[in-house]
């Protein structure tokens, strides 16, 4: 299980940081260090299971929620960025933006005295 999670994290770093060698190497080094730190855990322990779950969650976030942006040269007074959105990037439908605070039922409405 741990080896599969490690591979998932490495694949996710390759997808998320493609084209940025410095950041890719740094992310892979961080993953290697984290797994090495927990290598002494017993495979059947609850802590090992929690660490594996955490690694899988990190891999999912890297694949679906991390988007690289690069500043476009010659953008004029308005800074423009080119985003590298890949096929695994999660795309929302923005429906929550159209909802009012009352419809969302958030704590933000409660703080302002809206119930």
JSON list of C-alpha atoms in Angstrom, two decimals, residues 15-109:
[
{"chain": "A", "resi": 15, "resn": "UNK", "atom": "CA", "xyz": [1.49, 16.07, -13.70]},
{"chain": "A", "resi": 16, "resn": "UNK", "atom": "CA", "xyz": [1.21, 19.15, -11.47]},
{"chain": "A", "resi": 17, "resn": "UNK", "atom": "CA", "xyz": [4.73, 20.51, -11.98]},
{"chain": "A", "resi": 18, "resn": "UNK", "atom": "CA", "xyz": [5.45, 19.52, -15.57]},
{"chain": "A", "resi": 19, "resn": "UNK", "atom": "CA", "xyz": [7.75, 22.05, -17.21]},
{"chain": "A", "resi": 20, "resn": "UNK", "atom": "CA", "xyz": [9.10, 23.40, -13.91]},
{"chain": "A", "resi": 21, "resn": "UNK", "atom": "CA", "xyz": [12.15, 21.26, -13.17]},
{"chain": "A", "resi": 22, "resn": "UNK", "atom": "CA", "xyz": [13.14, 23.09, -9.98]},
{"chain": "A", "resi": 23, "resn": "UNK", "atom": "CA", "xyz": [9.70, 22.74, -8.39]},
{"chain": "A", "resi": 24, "resn": "UNK", "atom": "CA", "xyz": [9.31, 19.15, -9.62]},
{"chain": "A", "resi": 25, "resn": "UNK", "atom": "CA", "xyz": [12.61, 18.12, -8.03]},
{"chain": "A", "resi": 26, "resn": "UNK", "atom": "CA", "xyz": [11.72, 19.93, -4.81]},
{"chain": "A", "resi": 27, "resn": "UNK", "atom": "CA", "xyz": [8.30, 18.25, -4.60]},
{"chain": "A", "resi": 28, "resn": "UNK", "atom": "CA", "xyz": [9.80, 14.83, -5.26]},
{"chain": "A", "resi": 29, "resn": "UNK", "atom": "CA", "xyz": [12.47, 15.42, -2.63]},
{"chain": "A", "resi": 30, "resn": "UNK", "atom": "CA", "xyz": [9.75, 16.40, -0.12]},
{"chain": "A", "resi": 31, "resn": "UNK", "atom": "CA", "xyz": [7.78, 13.23, -0.93]},
{"chain": "A", "resi": 32, "resn": "UNK", "atom": "CA", "xyz": [10.91, 11.07, -0.59]},
{"chain": "A", "resi": 33, "resn": "UNK", "atom": "CA", "xyz": [11.78, 12.68, 2.74]},
{"chain": "A", "resi": 34, "resn": "UNK", "atom": "CA", "xyz": [8.25, 12.25, 4.12]},
{"chain": "A", "resi": 35, "resn": "UNK", "atom": "CA", "xyz": [8.11, 8.59, 3.16]},
{"chain": "A", "resi": 36, "resn": "UNK", "atom": "CA", "xyz": [11.61, 7.94, 4.53]},
{"chain": "A", "resi": 37, "resn": "UNK", "atom": "CA", "xyz": [10.61, 9.56, 7.82]},
{"chain": "A", "resi": 38, "resn": "UNK", "atom": "CA", "xyz": [7.68, 7.14, 8.18]},
{"chain": "A", "resi": 39, "resn": "UNK", "atom": "CA", "xyz": [9.46, 4.05, 6.87]},
{"chain": "A", "resi": 40, "resn": "UNK", "atom": "CA", "xyz": [9.92, 2.62, 10.38]},
{"chain": "A", "resi": 41, "resn": "UNK", "atom": "CA", "xyz": [6.17, 2.43, 10.99]},
{"chain": "A", "resi": 42, "resn": "UNK", "atom": "CA", "xyz": [4.60, -1.01, 11.13]},
{"chain": "A", "resi": 43, "resn": "UNK", "atom": "CA", "xyz": [2.55, -1.63, 7.97]},
{"chain": "A", "resi": 44, "resn": "UNK", "atom": "CA", "xyz": [-0.47, -2.69, 10.02]},
{"chain": "A", "resi": 45, "resn": "UNK", "atom": "CA", "xyz": [-0.41, 0.26, 12.42]},
{"chain": "A", "resi": 46, "resn": "UNK", "atom": "CA", "xyz": [-3.11, 2.90, 12.46]},
{"chain": "A", "resi": 47, "resn": "UNK", "atom": "CA", "xyz": [-0.51, 5.64, 12.05]},
{"chain": "A", "resi": 48, "resn": "UNK", "atom": "CA", "xyz": [0.87, 4.01, 8.88]},
{"chain": "A", "resi": 49, "resn": "UNK", "atom": "CA", "xyz": [-2.64, 3.75, 7.46]},
{"chain": "A", "resi": 50, "resn": "UNK", "atom": "CA", "xyz": [-3.24, 7.41, 8.29]},
{"chain": "A", "resi": 51, "resn": "UNK", "atom": "CA", "xyz": [0.02, 8.43, 6.58]},
{"chain": "A", "resi": 52, "resn": "UNK", "atom": "CA", "xyz": [-0.86, 6.40, 3.46]},
{"chain": "A", "resi": 53, "resn": "UNK", "atom": "CA", "xyz": [-4.30, 8.02, 3.35]},
{"chain": "A", "resi": 54, "resn": "UNK", "atom": "CA", "xyz": [-2.65, 11.43, 3.71]},
{"chain": "A", "resi": 55, "resn": "UNK", "atom": "CA", "xyz": [-0.28, 10.66, 0.82]},
{"chain": "A", "resi": 56, "resn": "UNK", "atom": "CA", "xyz": [-3.19, 9.59, -1.40]},
{"chain": "A", "resi": 57, "resn": "UNK", "atom": "CA", "xyz": [-5.04, 12.80, -0.50]},
{"chain": "A", "resi": 58, "resn": "UNK", "atom": "CA", "xyz": [-1.96, 14.87, -1.36]},
{"chain": "A", "resi": 59, "resn": "UNK", "atom": "CA", "xyz": [-1.68, 13.09, -4.71]},
{"chain": "A", "resi": 60, "resn": "UNK", "atom": "CA", "xyz": [-5.34, 13.82, -5.47]},
{"chain": "A", "resi": 61, "resn": "UNK", "atom": "CA", "xyz": [-4.98, 17.50, -4.58]},
{"chain": "A", "resi": 62, "resn": "UNK", "atom": "CA", "xyz": [-1.84, 17.82, -6.71]},
{"chain": "A", "resi": 63, "resn": "UNK", "atom": "CA", "xyz": [-3.53, 16.20, -9.70]},
{"chain": "A", "resi": 64, "resn": "UNK", "atom": "CA", "xyz": [-6.88, 17.97, -9.48]},
{"chain": "A", "resi": 65, "resn": "UNK", "atom": "CA", "xyz": [-6.35, 21.33, -7.76]},
{"chain": "A", "resi": 66, "resn": "UNK", "atom": "CA", "xyz": [-2.86, 22.62, -8.54]},
{"chain": "A", "resi": 67, "resn": "UNK", "atom": "CA", "xyz": [-2.59, 24.75, -11.68]},
{"chain": "A", "resi": 68, "resn": "UNK", "atom": "CA", "xyz": [0.61, 26.40, -12.84]},
{"chain": "A", "resi": 69, "resn": "UNK", "atom": "CA", "xyz": [0.58, 29.93, -14.15]},
{"chain": "A", "resi": 70, "resn": "UNK", "atom": "CA", "xyz": [3.24, 31.74, -16.09]},
{"chain": "A", "resi": 71, "resn": "UNK", "atom": "CA", "xyz": [3.34, 35.49, -16.63]},
{"chain": "A", "resi": 72, "resn": "UNK", "atom": "CA", "xyz": [2.87, 36.39, -20.30]},
{"chain": "A", "resi": 73, "resn": "UNK", "atom": "CA", "xyz": [5.50, 38.80, -21.58]},
{"chain": "A", "resi": 74, "resn": "UNK", "atom": "CA", "xyz": [4.32, 42.00, -23.21]},
{"chain": "A", "resi": 75, "resn": "UNK", "atom": "CA", "xyz": [1.02, 41.99, -21.34]},
{"chain": "A", "resi": 76, "resn": "UNK", "atom": "CA", "xyz": [1.04, 45.76, -21.12]},
{"chain": "A", "resi": 77, "resn": "UNK", "atom": "CA", "xyz": [-0.27, 47.56, -18.03]},
{"chain": "A", "resi": 78, "resn": "UNK", "atom": "CA", "xyz": [-2.52, 44.60, -17.18]},
{"chain": "A", "resi": 79, "resn": "UNK", "atom": "CA", "xyz": [-0.54, 41.60, -16.03]},
{"chain": "A", "resi": 80, "resn": "UNK", "atom": "CA", "xyz": [-1.64, 38.45, -17.83]},
{"chain": "A", "resi": 81, "resn": "UNK", "atom": "CA", "xyz": [-0.89, 34.85, -16.96]},
{"chain": "A", "resi": 82, "resn": "UNK", "atom": "CA", "xyz": [-1.05, 31.70, -19.05]},
{"chain": "A", "resi": 83, "resn": "UNK", "atom": "CA", "xyz": [-2.49, 28.83, -17.01]},
{"chain": "A", "resi": 84, "resn": "UNK", "atom": "CA", "xyz": [-1.55, 25.23, -17.67]},
{"chain": "A", "resi": 85, "resn": "UNK", "atom": "CA", "xyz": [-4.81, 23.39, -17.09]},
{"chain": "A", "resi": 86, "resn": "UNK", "atom": "CA", "xyz": [-4.49, 19.68, -17.80]},
{"chain": "A", "resi": 87, "resn": "UNK", "atom": "CA", "xyz": [-7.07, 16.96, -18.30]},
{"chain": "A", "resi": 88, "resn": "UNK", "atom": "CA", "xyz": [-7.17, 15.98, -14.63]},
{"chain": "A", "resi": 89, "resn": "UNK", "atom": "CA", "xyz": [-7.74, 19.53, -13.36]},
{"chain": "A", "resi": 90, "resn": "UNK", "atom": "CA", "xyz": [-11.01, 19.78, -11.46]},
{"chain": "A", "resi": 91, "resn": "UNK", "atom": "CA", "xyz": [-13.35, 22.25, -13.07]},
{"chain": "A", "resi": 92, "resn": "UNK", "atom": "CA", "xyz": [-16.20, 23.67, -11.03]},
{"chain": "A", "resi": 93, "resn": "UNK", "atom": "CA", "xyz": [-19.51, 24.88, -12.40]},
{"chain": "A", "resi": 94, "resn": "UNK", "atom": "CA", "xyz": [-19.49, 28.13, -10.35]},
{"chain": "A", "resi": 95, "resn": "UNK", "atom": "CA", "xyz": [-23.10, 27.59, -9.23]},
{"chain": "A", "resi": 96, "resn": "UNK", "atom": "CA", "xyz": [-22.24, 28.54, -5.65]},
{"chain": "A", "resi": 97, "resn": "UNK", "atom": "CA", "xyz": [-21.19, 32.03, -6.83]},
{"chain": "A", "resi": 98, "resn": "UNK", "atom": "CA", "xyz": [-24.76, 32.72, -7.92]},
{"chain": "A", "resi": 99, "resn": "UNK", "atom": "CA", "xyz": [-26.22, 31.74, -4.54]},
{"chain": "A", "resi": 100, "resn": "UNK", "atom": "CA", "xyz": [-26.93, 34.25, -1.81]},
{"chain": "A", "resi": 101, "resn": "UNK", "atom": "CA", "xyz": [-25.59, 33.86, 1.71]},
{"chain": "A", "resi": 102, "resn": "UNK", "atom": "CA", "xyz": [-29.02, 32.76, 2.90]},
{"chain": "A", "resi": 103, "resn": "UNK", "atom": "CA", "xyz": [-29.16, 29.99, 0.29]},
{"chain": "A", "resi": 104, "resn": "UNK", "atom": "CA", "xyz": [-25.64, 28.80, 1.09]},
{"chain": "A", "resi": 105, "resn": "UNK", "atom": "CA", "xyz": [-26.30, 28.59, 4.81]},
{"chain": "A", "resi": 106, "resn": "UNK", "atom": "CA", "xyz": [-22.75, 29.65, 5.60]},
{"chain": "A", "resi": 107, "resn": "UNK", "atom": "CA", "xyz": [-21.33, 30.95, 8.83]},
{"chain": "A", "resi": 108, "resn": "UNK", "atom": "CA", "xyz": [-20.62, 34.23, 7.05]},
{"chain": "A", "resi": 109, "resn": "UNK", "atom": "CA", "xyz": [-24.32, 35.04, 7.14]}
]
